[in-house]
PDB file of C-alpha atoms and ligand atoms in Angstrom:
ATOM      1  CA  MET F  19       0.000   0.000   0.000  1.00 83.00           C
ATOM      2  CA  LYS F  20       1.389   3.343  -1.046  1.00 93.00           C
ATOM      3  CA  ASN F  21       1.693   6.103   1.532  1.00 95.00           C
ATOM      4  CA  VAL F  22       0.203   9.226   0.032  1.00 97.00           C
ATOM      5  CA  ILE F  23       0.930  11.430   3.025  1.00 98.00           C
ATOM      6  CA  GLU F  24       3.605  10.708   5.584  1.00 97.00           C
ATOM      7  CA  LEU F  25       4.494  12.878   8.556  1.00 98.00           C
ATOM      8  CA  LYS F  26       7.785  12.142  10.299  1.00 98.00           C
ATOM      9  CA  ASN F  27       8.807  13.684  13.613  1.00 98.00           C
ATOM     10  CA  LEU F  28       6.802  16.726  12.684  1.00 98.00           C
ATOM     11  CA  THR F  29       6.803  19.521  15.245  1.00 98.00           C
ATOM     12  CA  LYS F  30       5.526  23.066  15.430  1.00 98.00           C
ATOM     13  CA  VAL F  31       6.489  25.307  18.315  1.00 98.00           C
ATOM     14  CA  TYR F  32       4.577  28.497  19.061  1.00 96.00           C
ATOM     15  CA  GLN F  33       5.924  30.676  21.862  1.00 94.00           C
ATOM     16  CA  ASP F  34       7.902  27.791  23.413  1.00 94.00           C
ATOM     17  CA  ILE F  35       4.842  25.552  23.331  1.00 94.00           C
ATOM     18  CA  GLU F  36       4.944  22.415  21.212  1.00 95.00           C
ATOM     19  CA  THR F  37       1.608  22.672  19.462  1.00 97.00           C
ATOM     20  CA  VAL F  38       2.327  19.683  17.232  1.00 98.00           C
ATOM     21  CA  ASN F  39       4.667  16.758  17.898  1.00 98.00           C
ATOM     22  CA  LEU F  40       3.813  13.846  15.644  1.00 98.00           C
ATOM     23  CA  LYS F  41       6.328  11.015  15.433  1.00 97.00           C
ATOM     24  CA  LYS F  42       4.713   9.265  12.507  1.00 97.00           C
ATOM     25  CA  ILE F  43       1.424   9.466  10.678  1.00 97.00           C
ATOM     26  CA  THR F  44       0.761   7.725   7.400  1.00 96.00           C
ATOM     27  CA  VAL F  45      -2.206   8.137   5.107  1.00 97.00           C
ATOM     28  CA  GLN F  46      -2.572   5.375   2.524  1.00 96.00           C
ATOM     29  CA  GLU F  47      -3.728   5.641  -1.045  1.00 96.00           C
ATOM     30  CA  GLY F  48      -7.503   5.612  -1.463  1.00 95.00           C
ATOM     31  CA  GLU F  49      -8.386   5.622   2.213  1.00 96.00           C
ATOM     32  CA  ILE F  50     -10.393   8.025   4.308  1.00 96.00           C
ATOM     33  CA  TYR F  51      -8.193   8.905   7.262  1.00 97.00           C
ATOM     34  CA  GLY F  52     -10.019  10.516  10.177  1.00 96.00           C
ATOM     35  CA  PHE F  53      -7.785  12.975  12.018  1.00 96.00           C
ATOM     36  CA  LEU F  54      -9.417  13.359  15.395  1.00 94.00           C
ATOM     37  CA  GLY F  55      -8.787  15.462  18.438  1.00 93.00           C
ATOM     38  CA  PRO F  56     -10.483  18.011  20.690  1.00 90.00           C
ATOM     39  CA  ASN F  57     -10.370  21.716  19.924  1.00 91.00           C
ATOM     40  CA  GLY F  58      -6.833  23.032  20.219  1.00 93.00           C
ATOM     41  CA  ALA F  59      -5.249  19.587  19.692  1.00 94.00           C
ATOM     42  CA  GLY F  60      -3.219  20.756  16.695  1.00 97.00           C
ATOM     43  CA  LYS F  61      -5.285  19.483  13.742  1.00 97.00           C
ATOM     44  CA  THR F  62      -5.437  22.732  11.767  1.00 97.00           C
ATOM     45  CA  THR F  63      -1.771  23.486  12.466  1.00 98.00           C
ATOM     46  CA  THR F  64      -0.829  20.056  11.082  1.00 98.00           C
ATOM     47  CA  MET F  65      -2.944  20.538   7.975  1.00 98.00           C
ATOM     48  CA  LYS F  66      -1.519  23.995   7.364  1.00 97.00           C
ATOM     49  CA  MET F  67       1.988  22.503   7.485  1.00 98.00           C
ATOM     50  CA  ILE F  68       0.989  19.835   4.944  1.00 98.00           C
ATOM     51  CA  LEU F  69      -0.189  22.649   2.675  1.00 96.00           C
ATOM     52  CA  SER F  70       2.958  24.732   3.264  1.00 96.00           C
ATOM     53  CA  LEU F  71       0.802  27.545   4.657  1.00 95.00           C
ATOM     54  CA  ILE F  72       3.091  27.515   7.700  1.00 96.00           C
ATOM     55  CA  SER F  73       6.483  25.922   8.055  1.00 96.00           C
ATOM     56  CA  PRO F  74       7.278  23.124  10.507  1.00 98.00           C
ATOM     57  CA  THR F  75       9.701  23.773  13.351  1.00 98.00           C
ATOM     58  CA  ASN F  76      11.177  20.327  12.697  1.00 98.00           C
ATOM     59  CA  GLY F  77      10.490  17.144  10.830  1.00 98.00           C
ATOM     60  CA  GLU F  78       9.473  15.988   7.421  1.00 97.00           C
ATOM     61  CA  ILE F  79       6.331  15.860   5.321  1.00 98.00           C
ATOM     62  CA  LEU F  80       6.172  13.468   2.395  1.00 98.00           C
ATOM     63  CA  VAL F  81       3.476  13.590  -0.248  1.00 97.00           C
ATOM     64  CA  ASN F  82       3.501  10.731  -2.727  1.00 96.00           C
ATOM     65  CA  GLU F  83       6.737   9.582  -1.135  1.00 95.00           C
ATOM     66  CA  LYS F  84       8.554  12.830  -1.872  1.00 96.00           C
ATOM     67  CA  ASN F  85       9.606  15.441   0.640  1.00 97.00           C
ATOM     68  CA  ILE F  86       7.454  18.488  -0.017  1.00 97.00           C
ATOM     69  CA  THR F  87      10.409  20.849   0.276  1.00 95.00           C
ATOM     70  CA  GLN F  88      11.939  19.120  -2.750  1.00 93.00           C
ATOM     71  CA  ASN F  89       8.741  18.885  -4.727  1.00 89.00           C
ATOM     72  CA  LYS F  90       7.319  22.313  -5.377  1.00 81.00           C
ATOM     73  CA  ASN F  91       4.585  20.963  -7.602  1.00 90.00           C
ATOM     74  CA  TYR F  92       2.923  18.752  -4.992  1.00 95.00           C
ATOM     75  CA  LEU F  93       0.154  21.246  -4.195  1.00 93.00           C
ATOM     76  CA  SER F  94      -1.407  20.686  -7.610  1.00 91.00           C
ATOM     77  CA  GLN F  95      -2.318  17.180  -6.364  1.00 94.00           C
ATOM     78  CA  ILE F  96      -4.041  18.347  -3.178  1.00 96.00           C
ATOM     79  CA  GLY F  97      -7.464  19.910  -2.907  1.00 95.00           C
ATOM     80  CA  SER F  98      -8.092  21.475   0.463  1.00 95.00           C
ATOM     81  CA  MET F  99     -10.743  23.035   2.589  1.00 93.00           C
ATOM     82  CA  ILE F 100      -9.163  24.625   5.623  1.00 92.00           C
ATOM     83  CA  GLU F 101     -11.273  27.663   6.067  1.00 81.00           C
ATOM     84  CA  GLU F 102     -14.396  28.562   4.160  1.00 76.00           C
ATOM     85  CA  PRO F 103     -13.305  30.295   0.961  1.00 78.00           C
ATOM     86  CA  SER F 104     -14.608  33.820   0.509  1.00 85.00           C
ATOM     87  CA  TYR F 105     -17.218  33.926  -2.194  1.00 91.00           C
ATOM     88  CA  TYR F 106     -18.661  36.664  -4.327  1.00 95.00           C
ATOM     89  CA  PRO F 107     -22.205  36.663  -2.955  1.00 95.00           C
ATOM     90  CA  ASN F 108     -23.765  38.082  -6.106  1.00 96.00           C
ATOM     91  CA  LEU F 109     -22.222  35.518  -8.446  1.00 96.00           C
ATOM     92  CA  THR F 110     -23.464  31.990  -9.086  1.00 96.00           C
ATOM     93  CA  GLY F 111     -21.460  28.949  -8.042  1.00 96.00           C
ATOM     94  CA  TYR F 112     -20.226  28.544 -11.602  1.00 96.00           C
ATOM     95  CA  GLU F 113     -19.142  32.192 -11.801  1.00 96.00           C
ATOM     96  CA  ASN F 114     -17.336  31.937  -8.479  1.00 96.00           C
ATOM     97  CA  LEU F 115     -15.388  28.932  -9.724  1.00 95.00           C
ATOM     98  CA  LEU F 116     -14.687  30.773 -12.961  1.00 95.00           C
ATOM     99  CA  VAL F 117     -13.035  33.619 -11.014  1.00 94.00           C
ATOM    100  CA  PHE F 118     -10.966  30.989  -9.207  1.00 91.00           C
ATOM    101  CA  GLN F 119     -10.100  29.348 -12.538  1.00 92.00           C
ATOM    102  CA  LYS F 120      -8.849  32.651 -13.951  1.00 91.00           C
ATOM    103  CA  MET F 121      -6.511  32.987 -10.961  1.00 88.00           C
ATOM    104  CA  LEU F 122      -5.199  29.417 -10.997  1.00 84.00           C
ATOM    105  CA  GLY F 123      -5.526  28.484 -14.633  1.00 84.00           C
ATOM    106  CA  PHE F 124      -6.870  24.909 -14.414  1.00 87.00           C
ATOM    107  CA  ASP F 125      -9.065  23.571 -17.199  1.00 91.00           C
ATOM    108  CA  LYS F 126     -12.294  25.539 -17.417  1.00 92.00           C
ATOM    109  CA  ASN F 127     -14.089  22.369 -18.538  1.00 95.00           C
ATOM    110  CA  ASN F 128     -13.647  20.974 -15.026  1.00 94.00           C
ATOM    111  CA  ILE F 129     -16.172  23.385 -13.580  1.00 96.00           C
ATOM    112  CA  TRP F 130     -19.539  21.864 -14.536  1.00 96.00           C
ATOM    113  CA  PRO F 131     -18.529  18.258 -13.809  1.00 94.00           C
ATOM    114  CA  THR F 132     -17.285  19.409 -10.393  1.00 94.00           C
ATOM    115  CA  LEU F 133     -20.531  21.242  -9.664  1.00 95.00           C
ATOM    116  CA  GLU F 134     -22.365  18.113 -10.718  1.00 93.00           C
ATOM    117  CA  LEU F 135     -20.242  15.997  -8.417  1.00 89.00           C
ATOM    118  CA  VAL F 136     -21.130  18.128  -5.397  1.00 90.00           C
ATOM    119  CA  GLY F 137     -24.783  18.370  -6.397  1.00 89.00           C
ATOM    120  CA  LEU F 138     -24.933  22.019  -7.406  1.00 93.00           C
ATOM    121  CA  ALA F 139     -25.566  21.593 -11.120  1.00 93.00           C
ATOM    122  CA  GLU F 140     -29.309  20.925 -11.183  1.00 91.00           C
ATOM    123  CA  GLU F 141     -31.492  23.345 -13.087  1.00 90.00           C
ATOM    124  CA  LYS F 142     -32.853  24.970  -9.931  1.00 89.00           C
ATOM    125  CA  ASN F 143     -29.367  25.677  -8.607  1.00 89.00           C
ATOM    126  CA  ARG F 144     -27.592  26.750 -11.781  1.00 91.00           C
ATOM    127  CA  LYS F 145     -28.768  30.342 -11.701  1.00 91.00           C
ATOM    128  CA  LYS F 146     -28.817  30.755  -7.945  1.00 95.00           C
ATOM    129  CA  ILE F 147     -26.386  33.355  -6.631  1.00 96.00           C
ATOM    130  CA  VAL F 148     -24.314  32.343  -3.630  1.00 95.00           C
ATOM    131  CA  LYS F 149     -26.127  34.832  -1.385  1.00 95.00           C
ATOM    132  CA  GLU F 150     -29.196  32.610  -1.790  1.00 95.00           C
ATOM    133  CA  TYR F 151     -27.361  29.373  -0.973  1.00 93.00           C
ATOM    134  CA  SER F 152     -28.174  27.381   2.153  1.00 88.00           C
ATOM    135  CA  LEU F 153     -25.329  26.597   4.546  1.00 84.00           C
ATOM    136  CA  GLY F 154     -25.108  23.073   3.142  1.00 84.00           C
ATOM    137  CA  MET F 155     -24.886  24.416  -0.423  1.00 89.00           C
ATOM    138  CA  LYS F 156     -22.112  26.829   0.594  1.00 90.00           C
ATOM    139  CA  GLN F 157     -20.205  23.955   2.141  1.00 88.00           C
ATOM    140  CA  ARG F 158     -20.664  21.935  -1.049  1.00 90.00           C
ATOM    141  CA  LEU F 159     -19.373  24.873  -3.056  1.00 93.00           C
ATOM    142  CA  ALA F 160     -16.346  24.986  -0.753  1.00 92.00           C
ATOM    143  CA  LEU F 161     -15.809  21.317  -1.614  1.00 92.00           C
ATOM    144  CA  ALA F 162     -16.148  22.211  -5.299  1.00 94.00           C
ATOM    145  CA  PHE F 163     -13.311  24.718  -4.827  1.00 93.00           C
ATOM    146  CA  ALA F 164     -11.197  21.914  -3.383  1.00 94.00           C
ATOM    147  CA  LEU F 165     -12.139  19.501  -6.164  1.00 94.00           C
ATOM    148  CA  VAL F 166     -12.130  21.644  -9.279  1.00 94.00           C
ATOM    149  CA  LYS F 167      -8.404  21.155  -9.905  1.00 92.00           C
ATOM    150  CA  GLN F 168      -9.179  17.395  -9.978  1.00 93.00           C
ATOM    151  CA  PRO F 169      -6.715  16.518  -7.218  1.00 95.00           C
ATOM    152  CA  LYS F 170      -5.904  12.983  -6.053  1.00 95.00           C
ATOM    153  CA  ILE F 171      -5.782  14.013  -2.396  1.00 97.00           C
ATOM    154  CA  LEU F 172      -8.387  15.887  -0.365  1.00 97.00           C
ATOM    155  CA  LEU F 173      -7.499  17.649   2.859  1.00 97.00           C
ATOM    156  CA  LEU F 174     -10.608  18.650   4.767  1.00 96.00           C
ATOM    157  CA  ASP F 175     -10.437  20.522   8.054  1.00 95.00           C
ATOM    158  CA  GLU F 176     -13.694  20.023   9.966  1.00 93.00           C
ATOM    159  CA  PRO F 177     -15.789  20.270   6.802  1.00 90.00           C
ATOM    160  CA  THR F 178     -19.072  19.793   8.636  1.00 86.00           C
ATOM    161  CA  ASN F 179     -18.527  22.548  11.195  1.00 82.00           C
ATOM    162  CA  GLY F 180     -21.612  24.685  11.554  1.00 77.00           C
ATOM    163  CA  LEU F 181     -23.832  22.409   9.460  1.00 82.00           C
ATOM    164  CA  ASP F 182     -27.179  21.012  10.570  1.00 83.00           C
ATOM    165  CA  PRO F 183     -27.617  17.199  10.710  1.00 85.00           C
ATOM    166  CA  ALA F 184     -28.958  17.061   7.141  1.00 83.00           C
ATOM    167  CA  GLY F 185     -25.981  19.083   5.875  1.00 83.00           C
ATOM    168  CA  ILE F 186     -23.564  16.869   7.810  1.00 87.00           C
ATOM    169  CA  HIS F 187     -25.140  13.781   6.260  1.00 87.00           C
ATOM    170  CA  GLU F 188     -24.878  15.293   2.757  1.00 84.00           C
ATOM    171  CA  ILE F 189     -21.196  16.152   3.099  1.00 88.00           C
ATOM    172  CA  ARG F 190     -20.414  12.765   4.598  1.00 91.00           C
ATOM    173  CA  GLU F 191     -22.083  10.883   1.737  1.00 91.00           C
ATOM    174  CA  LEU F 192     -20.221  13.033  -0.746  1.00 90.00           C
ATOM    175  CA  ILE F 193     -16.857  12.342   0.893  1.00 94.00           C
ATOM    176  CA  VAL F 194     -17.474   8.591   0.810  1.00 95.00           C
ATOM    177  CA  LYS F 195     -18.472   8.829  -2.862  1.00 92.00           C
ATOM    178  CA  LEU F 196     -15.321  10.796  -3.705  1.00 91.00           C
ATOM    179  CA  SER F 197     -13.163   8.242  -1.983  1.00 94.00           C
ATOM    180  CA  LYS F 198     -14.865   5.030  -3.088  1.00 93.00           C
ATOM    181  CA  GLN F 199     -15.960   5.998  -6.619  1.00 89.00           C
ATOM    182  CA  ASN F 200     -13.349   8.538  -7.633  1.00 89.00           C
ATOM    183  CA  GLY F 201     -10.451   6.976  -5.750  1.00 92.00           C
ATOM    184  CA  LEU F 202      -9.442  10.091  -3.843  1.00 96.00           C
ATOM    185  CA  THR F 203      -7.353   9.832  -0.709  1.00 97.00           C
ATOM    186  CA  VAL F 204      -9.079  11.828   2.023  1.00 97.00           C
ATOM    187  CA  PHE F 205      -7.495  13.298   5.137  1.00 98.00           C
ATOM    188  CA  ILE F 206     -10.351  14.706   7.201  1.00 97.00           C
ATOM    189  CA  SER F 207     -10.297  16.254  10.651  1.00 96.00           C
ATOM    190  CA  SER F 208     -12.978  16.504  13.297  1.00 93.00           C
ATOM    191  CA  HIS F 209     -13.324  17.025  17.017  1.00 91.00           C
ATOM    192  CA  ILE F 210     -16.365  14.721  17.063  1.00 87.00           C
ATOM    193  CA  LEU F 211     -15.654  11.021  16.709  1.00 84.00           C
ATOM    194  CA  SER F 212     -19.226  10.082  15.789  1.00 83.00           C
ATOM    195  CA  GLU F 213     -19.024  12.345  12.754  1.00 85.00           C
ATOM    196  CA  ILE F 214     -16.129  10.355  11.337  1.00 88.00           C
ATOM    197  CA  GLU F 215     -16.495   6.852  12.716  1.00 85.00           C
ATOM    198  CA  HIS F 216     -18.849   5.607   9.999  1.00 86.00           C
ATOM    199  CA  ILE F 217     -16.832   6.911   7.069  1.00 92.00           C
ATOM    200  CA  ALA F 218     -13.174   6.643   8.091  1.00 94.00           C
ATOM    201  CA  ASP F 219     -11.162   3.575   7.149  1.00 93.00           C
ATOM    202  CA  ARG F 220      -8.611   4.454   9.823  1.00 94.00           C
ATOM    203  CA  VAL F 221      -8.298   7.130  12.451  1.00 94.00           C
ATOM    204  CA  GLY F 222      -5.510   8.969  14.177  1.00 95.00           C
ATOM    205  CA  ILE F 223      -6.435  10.543  17.495  1.00 93.00           C
ATOM    206  CA  ILE F 224      -4.315  13.437  18.713  1.00 94.00           C
ATOM    207  CA  ASN F 225      -4.285  15.399  21.934  1.00 93.00           C
ATOM    208  CA  HIS F 226      -1.948  18.254  22.789  1.00 93.00           C
ATOM    209  CA  GLY F 227      -0.306  17.752  19.416  1.00 96.00           C
ATOM    210  CA  ARG F 228       0.597  14.118  20.074  1.00 96.00           C
ATOM    211  CA  LEU F 229      -0.768  10.959  18.491  1.00 95.00           C
ATOM    212  CA  ILE F 230      -2.471   8.795  21.091  1.00 91.00           C
ATOM    213  CA  TYR F 231      -4.080   6.229  18.820  1.00 90.00           C
ATOM    214  CA  GLU F 232      -3.768   5.235  15.200  1.00 91.00           C
ATOM    215  CA  GLY F 233      -5.515   2.367  13.479  1.00 89.00           C
ATOM    216  CA  ASP F 234      -8.855   0.816  12.612  1.00 87.00           C
ATOM    217  CA  ILE F 235     -11.813   2.138  14.503  1.00 80.00           C
ATOM    218  CA  ASP F 236     -12.928  -1.443  15.104  1.00 77.00           C
ATOM    219  CA  ALA F 237      -9.634  -2.266  16.790  1.00 79.00           C
ATOM    220  CA  ILE F 238     -10.095   0.312  19.523  1.00 77.00           C
ATOM    221  CA  GLN F 239     -10.434  -1.827  22.629  1.00 73.00           C
ATOM    222  CA  SER F 240     -13.531  -1.015  24.566  1.00 77.00           C
ATOM    223  CA  ASN F 241     -14.467  -2.264  27.991  1.00 83.00           C
ATOM    224  CA  THR F 242     -17.261  -4.798  28.144  1.00 91.00           C
ATOM    225  CA  TRP F 243     -19.381  -5.914  31.058  1.00 95.00           C
ATOM    226  CA  ILE F 244     -22.648  -7.621  31.939  1.00 96.00           C
ATOM    227  CA  GLU F 245     -25.721  -5.996  33.374  1.00 97.00           C
ATOM    228  CA  ILE F 246     -28.530  -7.891  35.028  1.00 96.00           C
ATOM    229  CA  GLY F 247     -31.721  -6.030  35.834  1.00 96.00           C
ATOM    230  CA  GLY F 248     -33.998  -7.530  38.437  1.00 95.00           C
ATOM    231  CA  ASP F 249     -35.319  -7.292  41.939  1.00 94.00           C
ATOM    232  CA  PHE F 250     -32.305  -7.652  44.180  1.00 91.00           C
ATOM    233  CA  SER F 251     -33.807  -5.905  47.195  1.00 88.00           C
ATOM    234  CA  LYS F 252     -34.219  -9.091  49.205  1.00 79.00           C
ATOM    235  CA  ASP F 253     -31.251  -9.995  51.375  1.00 72.00           C
ATOM    236  CA  ASN F 254     -27.680  -9.403  50.373  1.00 80.00           C
ATOM    237  CA  ILE F 255     -27.110  -9.859  46.644  1.00 85.00           C
ATOM    238  CA  VAL F 256     -23.425  -9.030  46.953  1.00 85.00           C
ATOM    239  CA  HIS F 257     -23.050 -11.842  49.465  1.00 85.00           C
ATOM    240  CA  THR F 258     -25.030 -14.244  47.269  1.00 83.00           C
ATOM    241  CA  LEU F 259     -22.865 -13.444  44.232  1.00 85.00           C
ATOM    242  CA  SER F 260     -19.638 -13.724  46.136  1.00 83.00           C
ATOM    243  CA  MET F 261     -20.472 -17.410  46.690  1.00 80.00           C
ATOM    244  CA  ILE F 262     -20.245 -18.065  42.965  1.00 80.00           C
ATOM    245  CA  ASN F 263     -16.997 -18.828  41.250  1.00 78.00           C
ATOM    246  CA  LYS F 264     -15.758 -16.647  38.361  1.00 83.00           C
ATOM    247  CA  VAL F 265     -18.171 -13.810  39.079  1.00 89.00           C
ATOM    248  CA  GLN F 266     -16.723 -10.392  39.788  1.00 92.00           C
ATOM    249  CA  ILE F 267     -19.091  -7.683  40.982  1.00 92.00           C
ATOM    250  CA  LEU F 268     -18.499  -4.191  39.613  1.00 94.00           C
ATOM    251  CA  GLU F 269     -21.622  -2.514  40.989  1.00 93.00           C
ATOM    252  CA  ALA F 270     -24.780  -3.646  42.727  1.00 91.00           C
ATOM    253  CA  SER F 271     -28.026  -1.928  43.600  1.00 92.00           C
ATOM    254  CA  ALA F 272     -31.553  -3.086  44.432  1.00 92.00           C
ATOM    255  CA  SER F 273     -32.544  -3.095  40.762  1.00 94.00           C
ATOM    256  CA  GLN F 274     -29.368  -3.836  38.849  1.00 95.00           C
ATOM    257  CA  ILE F 275     -26.043  -5.622  39.132  1.00 94.00           C
ATOM    258  CA  LYS F 276     -23.043  -4.920  36.962  1.00 96.00           C
ATOM    259  CA  LEU F 277     -20.497  -7.724  36.565  1.00 96.00           C
ATOM    260  CA  ALA F 278     -17.160  -8.183  34.885  1.00 94.00           C
ATOM    261  CA  ASN F 279     -17.429  -9.927  31.517  1.00 94.00           C
ATOM    262  CA  MET F 280     -17.801 -13.708  31.575  1.00 94.00           C
ATOM    263  CA  SER F 281     -18.434 -16.601  29.199  1.00 93.00           C
ATOM    264  CA  ASN F 282     -21.923 -17.542  28.036  1.00 95.00           C
ATOM    265  CA  GLU F 283     -21.633 -20.726  30.093  1.00 93.00           C
ATOM    266  CA  THR F 284     -20.871 -18.907  33.335  1.00 93.00           C
ATOM    267  CA  LEU F 285     -23.573 -16.350  32.619  1.00 94.00           C
ATOM    268  CA  ALA F 286     -26.174 -19.058  31.995  1.00 95.00           C
ATOM    269  CA  ASP F 287     -25.199 -20.803  35.236  1.00 93.00           C
ATOM    270  CA  LEU F 288     -25.368 -17.525  37.118  1.00 94.00           C
ATOM    271  CA  VAL F 289     -28.832 -16.648  35.835  1.00 94.00           C
ATOM    272  CA  THR F 290     -30.083 -20.157  36.675  1.00 94.00           C
ATOM    273  CA  TYR F 291     -28.615 -19.815  40.157  1.00 92.00           C
ATOM    274  CA  LEU F 292     -30.285 -16.439  40.725  1.00 93.00           C
ATOM    275  CA  ILE F 293     -33.672 -17.723  39.568  1.00 93.00           C
ATOM    276  CA  ARG F 294     -33.384 -20.827  41.743  1.00 92.00           C
ATOM    277  CA  ASN F 295     -32.718 -18.501  44.647  1.00 90.00           C
ATOM    278  CA  ASN F 296     -35.946 -16.637  43.885  1.00 91.00           C
ATOM    279  CA  TYR F 297     -34.490 -13.478  42.439  1.00 92.00           C
ATOM    280  CA  ARG F 298     -36.742 -12.006  39.752  1.00 94.00           C
ATOM    281  CA  ILE F 299     -34.749 -11.183  36.605  1.00 95.00           C
ATOM    282  CA  PHE F 300     -35.994  -8.615  34.093  1.00 96.00           C
ATOM    283  CA  ARG F 301     -33.029  -8.153  31.790  1.00 97.00           C
ATOM    284  CA  VAL F 302     -29.609  -9.628  30.999  1.00 97.00           C
ATOM    285  CA  THR F 303     -27.349  -7.686  28.613  1.00 97.00           C
ATOM    286  CA  ARG F 304     -23.773  -7.540  27.498  1.00 95.00           C
ATOM    287  CA  GLU F 305     -22.702  -3.901  27.497  1.00 93.00           C
ATOM    288  CA  LYS F 306     -19.844  -2.176  25.683  1.00 87.00           C
ATOM    289  CA  GLU F 307     -18.254   1.180  26.285  1.00 83.00           C
ATOM    290  CA  SER F 308     -19.150   3.483  23.399  1.00 78.00           C
ATOM    291  CA  LEU F 309     -16.446   4.789  21.083  1.00 74.00           C
ATOM    292  CA  GLU F 310     -17.423   8.318  22.040  1.00 75.00           C
ATOM    293  CA  ASP F 311     -16.744   7.475  25.709  1.00 80.00           C
ATOM    294  CA  ILE F 312     -13.337   6.057  24.822  1.00 80.00           C
ATOM    295  CA  PHE F 313     -12.525   9.096  22.705  1.00 79.00           C
ATOM    296  CA  LEU F 314     -13.550  11.417  25.522  1.00 81.00           C
ATOM    297  CA  SER F 315     -11.542   9.502  28.101  1.00 80.00           C
ATOM    298  CA  LEU F 316      -8.481   9.378  25.802  1.00 78.00           C
ATOM    299  CA  THR F 317      -8.623  13.108  25.222  1.00 79.00           C
ATOM    300  CA  LYS F 318      -9.907  14.371  28.564  1.00 80.00           C
ATOM    301  CA  GLU F 319      -7.976  17.046  30.435  1.00 70.00           C
ATOM    302  CA  ASP F 320      -6.226  15.683  33.502  1.00 62.00           C
TER     303      ASP F 320
HETATM  304  N1  LIG N 404      -0.414  31.316  14.951  1.00 82.68           N
HETATM  305  C1  LIG N 404      -0.434  30.816  16.186  1.00 82.68           C
HETATM  306  N2  LIG N 404       0.282  31.363  17.181  1.00 82.68           N
HETATM  307  C2  LIG N 404       0.275  30.858  18.435  1.00 82.68           C
HETATM  308  N3  LIG N 404      -0.422  29.764  18.784  1.00 82.68           N
HETATM  309  C3  LIG N 404      -1.176  29.160  17.849  1.00 82.68           C
HETATM  310  C4  LIG N 404      -1.227  29.638  16.503  1.00 82.68           C
HETATM  311  N4  LIG N 404      -2.031  28.831  15.781  1.00 82.68           N
HETATM  312  C5  LIG N 404      -2.474  27.899  16.644  1.00 82.68           C
HETATM  313  N5  LIG N 404      -1.963  28.090  17.883  1.00 82.68           N
HETATM  314  C6  LIG N 404      -2.237  27.239  19.065  1.00 82.68           C
HETATM  315  O1  LIG N 404      -1.917  25.903  18.742  1.00 82.68           O
HETATM  316  C7  LIG N 404      -2.825  25.010  19.335  1.00 82.68           C
HETATM  317  C8  LIG N 404      -3.417  24.105  18.280  1.00 82.68           C
HETATM  318  O2  LIG N 404      -4.284  24.865  17.461  1.00 82.68           O
HETATM  319  P1  LIG N 404      -5.031  24.245  16.211  1.00 82.68           P
HETATM  320  O3  LIG N 404      -4.051  23.578  15.336  1.00 82.68           O
HETATM  321  O4  LIG N 404      -5.856  25.320  15.620  1.00 82.68           O
HETATM  322  O5  LIG N 404      -5.953  23.133  16.895  1.00 82.68           O
HETATM  323  P2  LIG N 404      -7.250  22.391  16.328  1.00 82.68           P
HETATM  324  O6  LIG N 404      -7.339  22.669  14.876  1.00 82.68           O
HETATM  325  O7  LIG N 404      -7.010  20.937  16.648  1.00 82.68           O
HETATM  326  O8  LIG N 404      -8.413  22.909  17.081  1.00 82.68           O
HETATM  327  C9  LIG N 404      -3.850  25.847  20.080  1.00 82.68           C
HETATM  328  O9  LIG N 404      -3.491  25.873  21.434  1.00 82.68           O
HETATM  329  C10 LIG N 404      -3.709  27.204  19.429  1.00 82.68           C
HETATM  330  O10 LIG N 404      -4.030  28.213  20.348  1.00 82.68           O
HETATM  331 MG1  LIG N 405      -8.926  23.492  13.797  1.00 82.68          MG
END
């Protein structure tokens, strides 16, 4: 698998503070890489360094296996959305992209297909001026700006910020389409795991500029346990449970007990035992810590 973006010992120091310190991050060809971290973690700073908008204090950035300092042309392969571009409010989407085209000089014939790709080319939208765009349409136009050069890599910094749930859904679908149908490599940041978890192939989680997890979302180890709901008000349930082998009590109340994970066999025996001892059972479930909880605990302030 080819590494499209590679960061090596990349640091950025602002006023003696190491805002970014990333030993190694690799983004592979064709994948959607979710770059996650709370506000202030260093996501935008990292992306700006990849785009040469600011220079690193130390370290290396490779794009398509070449150091960007030795490859001046690399930016033509990256479409980016770091901050919302400033539009001409009284021009249509097409006209806005045309102004951009005159500045950058890419093929003018890219414009309509790009507008089509982001869903802004239908009859009802063609003549609309940007002033009349919804927030979601503006965000899609921002994506069109990133895409109109027909890049192979997309760098998106919190592209769903400020959007309503429908707008978030729209942008997400579009990003998946770009990656899976058009083969783009996508590096996308967010401070909300749930926004990324269903679309990212892999994630990197950063906090205080440092990588604290990188890999498949599915491989993030989450705690599991067993919950039994019932009427445990009669005599001492903790004492009763402590008589049983292999059962470790995490919490107990009159209506629910929480136990360390166990095999199906042990669980079946336990439930049988409780029923035989006249406890009334309403519910038996295996529970799993949510990814959002793990993300929050990984990135919480100590
Ligand atoms: N130009 C700058 N000068 C000084 N500090 C900065 C500058 N840009 C960003 N920072 C600081 O670097 C840290 C990371 O910021 P940023 O990369 O914007 O985080 P994120 O995008 O993850 O929210 C923050 O503490 C921010 O205040
Ligand atoms: Mg940011």
